[in-house]
Amino acid sequence: MRTKLDAVSISAVLVTVGAFSATAPLTAFATGSALALALGRNALGLLTLGPVVALIRRREFRKVFRGERFLVRKEQRRGAFLGALAGTALATHFATFMSSTRMTSVAMATALVATQPVWQALISTLQGQRLPRATWTGLGISVAGAAVASGMDGRAGTVAVVGDALALAGAIALAGYTAISEQARPDVSTMAYSVLCSSVCTVELLILCLVTGTPLFAFNGGTWLALLGLLIFPQLLGLFSLNFVLGRAPATAVSILLLLEAPVAALIAWLWLGQLPAATAWPGLFMIMLGVTAVVVADARRADPATDTVTDMDTTGEVRGLVAFPQHPLLALNHIPGGDIHAFLWREAHRGRFRAVEATIRRLENEAVRVHGAKSTEATHWIEVRAVVARIAADHVLSARLWLTAARFHSSSARRDLPSTRTCLGHAYQEWCGVTDEDVIDELASALRAMCRQDPYYSTEMLAALDRHLLHKSVHSRQE
């Protein structure tokens, strides 16, 4: 990824902004129901890209329901379940936001839905994350701006206020979609996840239209053209150009530039529809954009591991603490720089931020599986890192199972890395000794025995250690 915005990236961002900015004006222009337009937009997008994605990612779709990796099976299904929830949030976003464009001005609807990062920050606090002061400042400015702008809009009537409320609901739903996707995306590829969310979103919008009695295809020529525009611009061109630029440019810069969507949408609505919000509402709109910009910048600084320095290292570069991450021929931890992802994960795990650490590791593992294969050294490494994090979290059961998984991959691969297999089995045994649940003890003991028998060099010593520990557990249980 590039660290600066070059000419190509800036062009892609401008295309993205223009494509997304067309959503509200096109919806306001159409005469058909906003719910029907939302359904049509998603259904056409799904029919356009769904078959292609299903063909390209057919192996992944099978893995989601069958699973080919020990312990990953549940995570893949977890990603599918969360993807369904995210699709519900996306359906809510489309239903509320596109309906709001019929009740309030395009500028107000777009500006209010742009407050999504603000609600995303609030969701983070509910998840136990501490927000920096700059985030709270930006949040306060945005909320105050929304209050000012909506208050001025209220003079236009109750319908405008309801439209503002729907736009805010659309922003909250979009924040929910982002929060759920953050948890689900590490387990499912982008293409498969997009199809899953779009499918759920389309089905739920269809049900909503049927329940509310909304005519599905009662469109005139202009509305069909608007629907085609929604498909071409935000649904296809906007998402494609956004994915392209996110692979080249810093996410922070892209997020800030995407805030241009609100003024560009307002400009399109003014030139095309002759629509402008009340002059007294403009200060509030400016406050919304200013506050959202502050939240985006503060969140990027908080989330970027390269902005932190590693303090838990000695002069040789070795991480100090309860445990170090496993060594890896391609990603060794000796003399690592301050921005190394391993040091960041180690530090965040010791700070108790296990949810964010787990999501980051799963994302890296998913990418390694996609590029190098399910049982590759690169993918197995991230299982080892997860095992270390599980140990830091005092989850001996999960840590033991992850070490066993890594050992199985090292022993079954074409390279058959016996030293790494033995190391992972040793770690698995150590974690197994910390397990207290008797059923789990027996389950893991069987798995350890099966793995040890594959290695004559290791078999006698490890099996004896297992027997001694089991005997000790049995004697201790009888004494109690």
Short mmCIF file of C-alpha atoms in Angstrom, two decimals:
data_model
loop_
_atom_site.label_atom_id
_atom_site.label_comp_id
_atom_site.label_asym_id
_atom_site.label_seq_id
_atom_site.Cartn_x
_atom_site.Cartn_y
_atom_site.Cartn_z
CA MET A 1 0.00 0.00 0.00
CA ARG A 2 1.23 3.48 -0.80
CA THR A 3 1.74 5.90 2.07
CA LYS A 4 0.67 8.95 0.06
CA LEU A 5 -2.15 9.79 -2.30
CA ASP A 6 -0.85 9.79 -5.86
CA ALA A 7 -2.67 11.04 -8.94
CA VAL A 8 -4.28 7.65 -9.66
CA SER A 9 -5.51 7.28 -6.08
CA ILE A 10 -6.91 10.80 -6.00
CA SER A 11 -8.73 10.13 -9.28
CA ALA A 12 -10.19 6.91 -7.85
CA VAL A 13 -11.35 8.73 -4.71
CA LEU A 14 -13.01 11.43 -6.79
CA VAL A 15 -14.80 8.76 -8.83
CA THR A 16 -15.92 7.11 -5.59
CA VAL A 17 -17.19 10.39 -4.15
CA GLY A 18 -19.06 11.25 -7.35
CA ALA A 19 -20.61 7.77 -7.59
CA PHE A 20 -21.75 7.68 -3.96
CA SER A 21 -22.95 11.30 -4.10
CA ALA A 22 -25.43 10.33 -6.81
CA THR A 23 -27.41 8.08 -4.42
CA ALA A 24 -29.52 10.71 -2.68
CA PRO A 25 -30.22 12.89 -5.76
CA LEU A 26 -31.22 9.85 -7.85
CA THR A 27 -33.55 8.62 -5.09
CA ALA A 28 -35.07 12.07 -4.67
CA PHE A 29 -35.57 12.36 -8.43
CA ALA A 30 -37.35 9.02 -8.83
CA THR A 31 -41.12 8.88 -8.32
CA GLY A 32 -41.28 5.25 -7.24
CA SER A 33 -41.24 4.08 -3.65
CA ALA A 34 -37.89 4.51 -1.86
CA LEU A 35 -38.21 0.97 -0.46
CA ALA A 36 -38.78 -0.43 -3.94
CA LEU A 37 -35.77 1.50 -5.22
CA ALA A 38 -33.63 0.12 -2.38
CA LEU A 39 -34.79 -3.39 -3.22
CA GLY A 40 -34.21 -2.93 -6.94
CA ARG A 41 -30.75 -1.49 -6.42
CA ASN A 42 -29.60 -4.41 -4.28
CA ALA A 43 -31.37 -7.07 -6.34
CA LEU A 44 -29.85 -5.85 -9.60
CA GLY A 45 -26.42 -5.59 -8.00
CA LEU A 46 -26.74 -9.13 -6.65
CA LEU A 47 -27.89 -10.49 -9.99
CA THR A 48 -25.03 -8.70 -11.74
CA LEU A 49 -22.15 -9.74 -9.50
CA GLY A 50 -23.54 -12.69 -7.53
CA PRO A 51 -23.12 -15.43 -10.16
CA VAL A 52 -19.59 -14.24 -11.01
CA VAL A 53 -18.52 -14.20 -7.36
CA ALA A 54 -20.16 -17.55 -6.67
CA LEU A 55 -18.21 -19.07 -9.55
CA ILE A 56 -14.88 -17.50 -8.62
CA ARG A 57 -15.18 -18.24 -4.88
CA ARG A 58 -17.06 -21.55 -5.10
CA ARG A 59 -14.42 -23.36 -3.05
CA GLU A 60 -14.74 -20.87 -0.24
CA PHE A 61 -18.53 -21.16 -0.18
CA ARG A 62 -18.12 -24.90 0.27
CA LYS A 63 -15.59 -24.40 3.06
CA VAL A 64 -17.93 -22.13 4.97
CA PHE A 65 -20.35 -25.00 5.51
CA ARG A 66 -17.94 -27.93 5.41
CA GLY A 67 -14.72 -26.55 6.93
CA GLU A 68 -11.27 -27.87 6.09
CA ARG A 69 -9.27 -26.63 9.05
CA PHE A 70 -9.38 -27.77 12.66
CA LEU A 71 -11.07 -25.06 14.76
CA VAL A 72 -11.53 -22.79 11.74
CA ARG A 73 -14.80 -24.45 10.84
CA LYS A 74 -16.71 -22.71 13.63
CA GLU A 75 -15.09 -19.39 12.76
CA GLN A 76 -16.14 -19.66 9.13
CA ARG A 77 -19.71 -20.34 10.21
CA ARG A 78 -19.42 -17.52 12.71
CA GLY A 79 -18.43 -15.21 9.85
CA ALA A 80 -21.47 -16.37 7.87
CA PHE A 81 -23.79 -15.76 10.83
CA LEU A 82 -22.36 -12.29 11.45
CA GLY A 83 -22.59 -11.59 7.73
CA ALA A 84 -26.32 -12.28 7.91
CA LEU A 85 -26.64 -9.82 10.81
CA ALA A 86 -24.63 -7.28 8.83
CA GLY A 87 -27.02 -7.76 5.90
CA THR A 88 -29.90 -6.88 8.22
CA ALA A 89 -28.12 -3.70 9.30
CA LEU A 90 -27.47 -2.87 5.64
CA ALA A 91 -31.15 -3.35 4.77
CA THR A 92 -32.06 -1.00 7.62
CA HIS A 93 -29.58 1.56 6.32
CA PHE A 94 -30.96 1.50 2.78
CA ALA A 95 -34.58 1.62 3.93
CA THR A 96 -34.08 4.58 6.26
CA PHE A 97 -31.56 6.62 4.29
CA MET A 98 -33.25 6.33 0.91
CA SER A 99 -36.63 7.13 2.50
CA SER A 100 -35.15 10.21 4.19
CA THR A 101 -34.22 11.75 0.84
CA ARG A 102 -37.96 12.08 0.09
CA MET A 103 -38.70 13.93 3.35
CA THR A 104 -35.74 16.24 3.85
CA SER A 105 -33.21 17.90 1.59
CA VAL A 106 -30.50 15.87 -0.10
CA ALA A 107 -27.85 17.96 1.67
CA MET A 108 -29.35 17.26 5.11
CA ALA A 109 -29.86 13.54 4.45
CA THR A 110 -26.34 13.05 3.14
CA ALA A 111 -24.71 15.10 5.90
CA LEU A 112 -26.59 13.28 8.65
CA VAL A 113 -25.85 9.83 7.27
CA ALA A 114 -22.18 10.89 7.07
CA THR A 115 -22.15 10.91 10.89
CA GLN A 116 -21.64 7.12 10.74
CA PRO A 117 -18.07 7.37 12.19
CA VAL A 118 -19.52 9.16 15.23
CA TRP A 119 -21.91 6.32 16.00
CA GLN A 120 -19.13 3.87 15.21
CA ALA A 121 -17.06 5.48 17.95
CA LEU A 122 -19.94 5.14 20.42
CA ILE A 123 -20.28 1.46 19.52
CA SER A 124 -16.58 1.06 20.28
CA THR A 125 -17.13 2.39 23.78
CA LEU A 126 -19.88 -0.20 24.32
CA GLN A 127 -17.34 -2.83 23.28
CA GLY A 128 -15.02 -1.69 26.04
CA GLN A 129 -12.63 0.47 24.04
CA ARG A 130 -11.41 3.75 25.45
CA LEU A 131 -11.69 6.69 23.08
CA PRO A 132 -9.19 9.55 23.00
CA ARG A 133 -10.24 13.07 23.92
CA ALA A 134 -10.12 14.18 20.28
CA THR A 135 -12.75 11.59 19.38
CA TRP A 136 -15.12 12.81 22.08
CA THR A 137 -14.54 16.39 20.95
CA GLY A 138 -15.41 15.54 17.36
CA LEU A 139 -18.40 13.54 18.53
CA GLY A 140 -19.72 16.50 20.50
CA ILE A 141 -19.26 18.89 17.57
CA SER A 142 -21.10 16.53 15.21
CA VAL A 143 -24.02 15.98 17.57
CA ALA A 144 -24.31 19.72 18.19
CA GLY A 145 -24.19 20.36 14.45
CA ALA A 146 -26.91 17.78 13.81
CA ALA A 147 -29.07 19.41 16.49
CA VAL A 148 -28.56 22.86 15.00
CA ALA A 149 -29.20 21.77 11.40
CA SER A 150 -32.24 19.65 12.29
CA GLY A 151 -33.62 22.42 14.48
CA MET A 152 -33.48 24.83 11.57
CA ASP A 153 -34.95 22.15 9.32
CA GLY A 154 -37.82 21.73 11.77
CA ARG A 155 -39.19 25.09 10.72
CA ALA A 156 -39.99 23.50 7.37
CA GLY A 157 -42.42 21.10 9.03
CA THR A 158 -42.75 17.74 10.74
CA VAL A 159 -42.00 15.77 7.58
CA ALA A 160 -38.51 17.30 7.35
CA VAL A 161 -37.79 16.41 10.99
CA VAL A 162 -38.90 12.82 10.36
CA GLY A 163 -36.61 12.74 7.33
CA ASP A 164 -33.70 13.97 9.47
CA ALA A 165 -34.44 11.25 12.04
CA LEU A 166 -34.50 8.59 9.32
CA ALA A 167 -31.15 9.82 7.99
CA LEU A 168 -29.67 9.56 11.49
CA ALA A 169 -31.14 6.07 11.81
CA GLY A 170 -29.46 5.22 8.52
CA ALA A 171 -26.12 6.42 9.90
CA ILE A 172 -26.55 4.31 13.06
CA ALA A 173 -27.49 1.26 10.97
CA LEU A 174 -24.43 1.78 8.79
CA ALA A 175 -22.27 2.01 11.92
CA GLY A 176 -23.79 -1.25 13.10
CA TYR A 177 -23.02 -2.82 9.75
CA THR A 178 -19.40 -1.66 10.01
CA ALA A 179 -19.03 -2.93 13.58
CA ILE A 180 -20.44 -6.36 12.73
CA SER A 181 -18.39 -6.59 9.55
CA GLU A 182 -15.24 -5.79 11.51
CA GLN A 183 -15.83 -8.96 13.50
CA ALA A 184 -16.92 -11.11 10.57
CA ARG A 185 -14.61 -10.07 7.72
CA PRO A 186 -11.44 -11.81 8.98
CA ASP A 187 -13.19 -15.17 8.46
CA VAL A 188 -14.72 -14.53 5.02
CA SER A 189 -13.21 -13.04 1.88
CA THR A 190 -14.40 -9.68 0.58
CA MET A 191 -16.18 -11.12 -2.44
CA ALA A 192 -18.00 -13.87 -0.53
CA TYR A 193 -18.92 -11.49 2.26
CA SER A 194 -20.35 -8.94 -0.18
CA VAL A 195 -22.57 -11.57 -1.81
CA LEU A 196 -23.74 -12.85 1.58
CA CYS A 197 -24.65 -9.38 2.87
CA SER A 198 -26.32 -8.37 -0.40
CA SER A 199 -28.36 -11.58 -0.44
CA VAL A 200 -29.66 -11.08 3.10
CA CYS A 201 -30.26 -7.39 2.46
CA THR A 202 -32.22 -8.08 -0.73
CA VAL A 203 -34.40 -10.76 0.85
CA GLU A 204 -35.22 -8.60 3.87
CA LEU A 205 -36.04 -5.57 1.73
CA LEU A 206 -38.34 -7.78 -0.36
CA ILE A 207 -40.11 -8.96 2.80
CA LEU A 208 -40.41 -5.35 4.00
CA CYS A 209 -41.96 -4.29 0.69
CA LEU A 210 -44.43 -7.17 0.80
CA VAL A 211 -45.41 -6.48 4.43
CA THR A 212 -45.93 -2.75 3.81
CA GLY A 213 -47.76 -3.35 0.54
CA THR A 214 -45.16 -1.41 -1.45
CA PRO A 215 -45.57 -1.88 -5.23
CA LEU A 216 -42.41 -3.55 -6.48
CA PHE A 217 -42.31 -2.53 -10.12
CA ALA A 218 -44.71 0.42 -10.41
CA PHE A 219 -42.01 2.57 -12.02
CA ASN A 220 -42.24 5.06 -14.84
CA GLY A 221 -39.46 5.66 -17.34
CA GLY A 222 -37.67 8.23 -15.17
CA THR A 223 -37.70 5.93 -12.15
CA TRP A 224 -36.26 3.05 -14.18
CA LEU A 225 -33.46 5.37 -15.33
CA ALA A 226 -32.86 6.39 -11.69
CA LEU A 227 -32.73 2.72 -10.68
CA LEU A 228 -30.24 2.03 -13.47
CA GLY A 229 -28.18 4.98 -12.24
CA LEU A 230 -28.23 3.60 -8.67
CA LEU A 231 -26.96 0.29 -10.00
CA ILE A 232 -24.19 1.76 -12.17
CA PHE A 233 -22.92 4.54 -9.92
CA PRO A 234 -23.02 3.69 -6.18
CA GLN A 235 -23.63 -0.05 -6.42
CA LEU A 236 -20.99 -0.97 -9.02
CA LEU A 237 -18.71 1.94 -9.88
CA GLY A 238 -18.60 3.39 -6.36
CA LEU A 239 -17.79 0.14 -4.58
CA PHE A 240 -15.26 -0.94 -7.22
CA SER A 241 -13.35 2.34 -7.15
CA LEU A 242 -13.44 2.40 -3.33
CA ASN A 243 -11.97 -1.11 -3.08
CA PHE A 244 -9.34 -0.13 -5.65
CA VAL A 245 -8.19 2.98 -3.82
CA LEU A 246 -8.15 1.27 -0.42
CA GLY A 247 -5.51 -1.05 -1.85
CA ARG A 248 -3.28 1.89 -2.81
CA ALA A 249 -3.81 4.76 -0.39
CA PRO A 250 -3.96 5.35 3.37
CA ALA A 251 -7.42 4.62 4.75
CA THR A 252 -7.38 7.83 6.80
CA ALA A 253 -6.90 10.06 3.79
CA VAL A 254 -9.54 8.15 1.85
CA SER A 255 -12.05 8.42 4.73
CA ILE A 256 -11.57 12.16 4.99
CA LEU A 257 -11.91 12.68 1.24
CA LEU A 258 -15.10 10.60 1.23
CA LEU A 259 -16.66 13.26 3.45
CA LEU A 260 -16.85 15.33 0.25
CA GLU A 261 -19.88 13.17 -0.56
CA ALA A 262 -22.17 15.49 1.43
CA PRO A 263 -21.27 18.79 -0.34
CA VAL A 264 -21.04 17.08 -3.74
CA ALA A 265 -24.49 15.53 -3.27
CA ALA A 266 -25.82 18.93 -2.24
CA LEU A 267 -24.28 20.50 -5.36
CA ILE A 268 -25.83 17.82 -7.61
CA ALA A 269 -29.22 18.31 -5.97
CA TRP A 270 -28.98 22.09 -6.43
CA LEU A 271 -27.94 21.94 -10.10
CA TRP A 272 -30.29 19.09 -11.03
CA LEU A 273 -33.27 19.43 -8.71
CA GLY A 274 -32.96 23.05 -7.61
CA GLN A 275 -32.92 21.83 -4.02
CA LEU A 276 -31.07 23.50 -1.15
CA PRO A 277 -31.50 23.38 2.65
CA ALA A 278 -32.40 26.54 4.53
CA ALA A 279 -29.53 29.02 4.81
CA THR A 280 -29.74 28.84 8.60
CA ALA A 281 -28.99 25.10 8.45
CA TRP A 282 -25.60 25.50 6.77
CA PRO A 283 -23.66 26.26 10.01
CA GLY A 284 -25.00 23.01 11.47
CA LEU A 285 -24.00 21.06 8.34
CA PHE A 286 -20.50 22.54 8.56
CA MET A 287 -20.26 21.50 12.23
CA ILE A 288 -21.29 17.94 11.31
CA MET A 289 -18.53 17.65 8.72
CA LEU A 290 -15.96 19.22 11.04
CA GLY A 291 -16.84 16.87 13.89
CA VAL A 292 -16.85 13.76 11.69
CA THR A 293 -13.44 14.73 10.27
CA ALA A 294 -12.06 15.00 13.82
CA VAL A 295 -13.48 11.57 14.71
CA VAL A 296 -12.02 9.93 11.59
CA VAL A 297 -8.55 11.38 12.16
CA ALA A 298 -8.53 10.54 15.88
CA ASP A 299 -9.71 7.00 15.23
CA ALA A 300 -7.03 6.45 12.58
CA ARG A 301 -4.31 7.62 14.95
CA ARG A 302 -5.63 5.35 17.68
CA ALA A 303 -5.87 2.29 15.44
CA ASP A 304 -2.58 2.64 13.57
CA PRO A 305 0.02 0.40 15.21
CA ALA A 306 2.83 2.30 13.55
CA THR A 307 2.05 5.39 15.62
CA ASP A 308 2.99 3.56 18.81
CA THR A 309 6.48 2.71 19.96
CA VAL A 310 7.48 -0.56 21.46
CA THR A 311 8.65 -0.07 25.03
CA ASP A 312 8.59 -3.69 26.18
CA MET A 313 11.86 -4.67 24.54
CA ASP A 314 15.38 -5.11 25.75
CA THR A 315 18.45 -3.85 23.93
CA THR A 316 18.60 -6.92 21.69
CA GLY A 317 15.12 -6.38 20.35
CA GLU A 318 13.62 -9.34 22.18
CA VAL A 319 10.16 -8.77 23.64
CA ARG A 320 10.07 -9.04 27.42
CA GLY A 321 7.09 -10.35 29.34
CA LEU A 322 5.24 -13.55 30.14
CA VAL A 323 5.72 -15.02 26.69
CA ALA A 324 7.19 -14.14 23.30
CA PHE A 325 5.60 -14.89 19.98
CA PRO A 326 6.80 -17.99 18.15
CA GLN A 327 9.67 -17.56 15.75
CA HIS A 328 9.04 -17.72 12.04
CA PRO A 329 11.57 -17.90 9.19
CA LEU A 330 9.79 -15.12 7.28
CA LEU A 331 8.46 -13.10 10.21
CA ALA A 332 11.10 -13.45 12.92
CA LEU A 333 10.82 -11.34 16.05
CA ASN A 334 14.54 -10.66 16.50
CA HIS A 335 15.41 -6.99 16.08
CA ILE A 336 11.92 -6.05 14.99
CA PRO A 337 11.14 -2.38 14.36
CA GLY A 338 8.74 -0.42 16.52
CA GLY A 339 5.93 -0.69 14.02
CA ASP A 340 6.10 -4.49 13.68
CA ILE A 341 2.66 -6.06 13.81
CA HIS A 342 3.79 -8.75 16.26
CA ALA A 343 4.96 -6.20 18.80
CA PHE A 344 1.69 -4.33 18.38
CA LEU A 345 -0.36 -7.50 18.94
CA TRP A 346 1.75 -8.47 21.97
CA ARG A 347 1.29 -5.06 23.53
CA GLU A 348 -2.44 -4.85 22.83
CA ALA A 349 -2.98 -8.37 24.21
CA HIS A 350 -1.25 -7.46 27.48
CA ARG A 351 -3.51 -4.40 27.65
CA GLY A 352 -6.51 -6.71 27.54
CA ARG A 353 -7.75 -5.68 24.08
CA PHE A 354 -8.28 -9.28 23.02
CA ARG A 355 -11.22 -8.66 20.68
CA ALA A 356 -9.28 -6.25 18.49
CA VAL A 357 -6.19 -8.47 18.61
CA GLU A 358 -8.18 -11.56 17.62
CA ALA A 359 -9.84 -9.75 14.71
CA THR A 360 -6.46 -8.52 13.44
CA ILE A 361 -4.88 -11.96 13.66
CA ARG A 362 -7.79 -13.66 11.92
CA ARG A 363 -7.62 -11.10 9.13
CA LEU A 364 -3.90 -11.78 8.64
CA GLU A 365 -4.47 -15.54 8.81
CA ASN A 366 -7.28 -15.35 6.27
CA GLU A 367 -5.03 -13.44 3.89
CA ALA A 368 -2.21 -15.96 4.39
CA VAL A 369 -4.60 -18.83 3.65
CA ARG A 370 -5.80 -17.09 0.51
CA VAL A 371 -2.28 -16.37 -0.79
CA HIS A 372 -0.26 -19.36 0.44
CA GLY A 373 -2.74 -22.12 1.28
CA ALA A 374 -4.52 -23.52 4.31
CA LYS A 375 -1.59 -25.49 5.74
CA SER A 376 1.23 -23.23 4.64
CA THR A 377 3.96 -22.01 6.97
CA GLU A 378 2.63 -18.47 6.68
CA ALA A 379 -0.94 -19.44 7.63
CA THR A 380 0.17 -21.77 10.42
CA HIS A 381 2.24 -18.99 11.92
CA TRP A 382 -0.88 -16.97 12.69
CA ILE A 383 -2.41 -19.96 14.46
CA GLU A 384 0.69 -19.99 16.67
CA VAL A 385 0.30 -16.26 17.34
CA ARG A 386 -3.33 -16.81 18.31
CA ALA A 387 -2.22 -19.54 20.69
CA VAL A 388 0.14 -17.10 22.38
CA VAL A 389 -2.64 -14.52 22.72
CA ALA A 390 -4.94 -17.19 24.18
CA ARG A 391 -2.26 -17.94 26.78
CA ILE A 392 -2.00 -14.25 27.66
CA ALA A 393 -5.79 -14.28 28.11
CA ALA A 394 -5.38 -17.33 30.42
CA ASP A 395 -7.51 -19.44 28.07
CA HIS A 396 -5.49 -22.65 28.37
CA VAL A 397 -8.05 -24.75 26.52
CA LEU A 398 -8.07 -22.60 23.40
CA SER A 399 -4.31 -22.17 23.51
CA ALA A 400 -3.74 -25.95 23.74
CA ARG A 401 -6.10 -26.62 20.84
CA LEU A 402 -4.43 -23.98 18.69
CA TRP A 403 -0.98 -25.39 19.41
CA LEU A 404 -2.27 -28.84 18.47
CA THR A 405 -3.66 -27.44 15.24
CA ALA A 406 -0.31 -25.85 14.40
CA ALA A 407 1.48 -29.11 15.22
CA ARG A 408 -0.85 -31.05 12.95
CA PHE A 409 -0.21 -28.66 10.05
CA HIS A 410 3.56 -28.76 10.55
CA SER A 411 3.54 -32.55 10.56
CA SER A 412 1.14 -33.07 7.65
CA SER A 413 2.57 -30.59 5.19
CA ALA A 414 4.82 -31.65 2.34
CA ARG A 415 7.84 -30.16 4.10
CA ARG A 416 7.03 -32.06 7.35
CA ASP A 417 8.75 -29.69 9.78
CA LEU A 418 9.48 -31.98 12.75
CA PRO A 419 11.28 -29.38 14.92
CA SER A 420 8.32 -27.02 14.64
CA THR A 421 5.92 -29.89 15.29
CA ARG A 422 7.74 -30.82 18.48
CA THR A 423 7.85 -27.22 19.63
CA CYS A 424 4.10 -26.82 19.13
CA LEU A 425 3.41 -30.11 20.93
CA GLY A 426 5.52 -28.92 23.85
CA HIS A 427 3.49 -25.73 24.07
CA ALA A 428 0.26 -27.72 23.77
CA TYR A 429 1.35 -29.95 26.66
CA GLN A 430 2.17 -26.92 28.84
CA GLU A 431 -1.25 -25.40 28.21
CA TRP A 432 -2.94 -28.78 28.75
CA CYS A 433 -1.39 -28.90 32.21
CA GLY A 434 -3.29 -25.72 33.07
CA VAL A 435 -6.72 -27.09 32.05
CA THR A 436 -9.11 -27.92 34.93
CA ASP A 437 -12.14 -29.34 33.12
CA GLU A 438 -11.83 -33.13 33.30
CA ASP A 439 -13.69 -33.79 30.07
CA VAL A 440 -11.46 -31.37 28.18
CA ILE A 441 -8.37 -32.88 29.86
CA ASP A 442 -9.29 -36.31 28.50
CA GLU A 443 -10.13 -34.91 25.05
CA LEU A 444 -6.84 -33.04 24.71
CA ALA A 445 -4.86 -35.94 26.18
CA SER A 446 -6.17 -38.20 23.42
CA ALA A 447 -5.22 -35.63 20.78
CA LEU A 448 -1.74 -35.24 22.27
CA ARG A 449 -1.21 -39.00 22.37
CA ALA A 450 -2.27 -39.35 18.74
CA MET A 451 0.17 -36.64 17.66
CA CYS A 452 3.03 -37.99 19.78
CA ARG A 453 2.73 -41.49 18.35
CA GLN A 454 3.60 -40.05 14.92
CA ASP A 455 7.04 -39.06 16.19
CA PRO A 456 9.12 -41.95 17.62
CA TYR A 457 11.76 -39.54 18.90
CA TYR A 458 9.20 -37.60 20.94
CA SER A 459 6.74 -40.36 21.72
CA THR A 460 8.22 -42.02 24.82
CA GLU A 461 9.06 -38.83 26.71
CA MET A 462 5.80 -37.04 25.98
CA LEU A 463 3.57 -40.04 26.64
CA ALA A 464 5.29 -40.59 29.98
CA ALA A 465 4.74 -36.95 30.88
CA LEU A 466 1.07 -37.24 29.97
CA ASP A 467 0.66 -40.33 32.14
CA ARG A 468 2.39 -38.67 35.11
CA HIS A 469 0.18 -35.60 34.86
CA LEU A 470 -2.99 -37.65 34.53
CA LEU A 471 -1.97 -39.72 37.57
CA HIS A 472 -1.29 -36.55 39.54
CA LYS A 473 -4.70 -35.17 38.57
CA SER A 474 -6.40 -38.43 39.57
CA VAL A 475 -4.70 -38.55 42.98
CA HIS A 476 -5.47 -34.90 43.62
CA SER A 477 -9.14 -35.41 42.73
CA ARG A 478 -9.46 -38.36 45.14
CA GLN A 479 -7.87 -36.34 47.95
CA GLU A 480 -10.44 -33.59 47.45
#
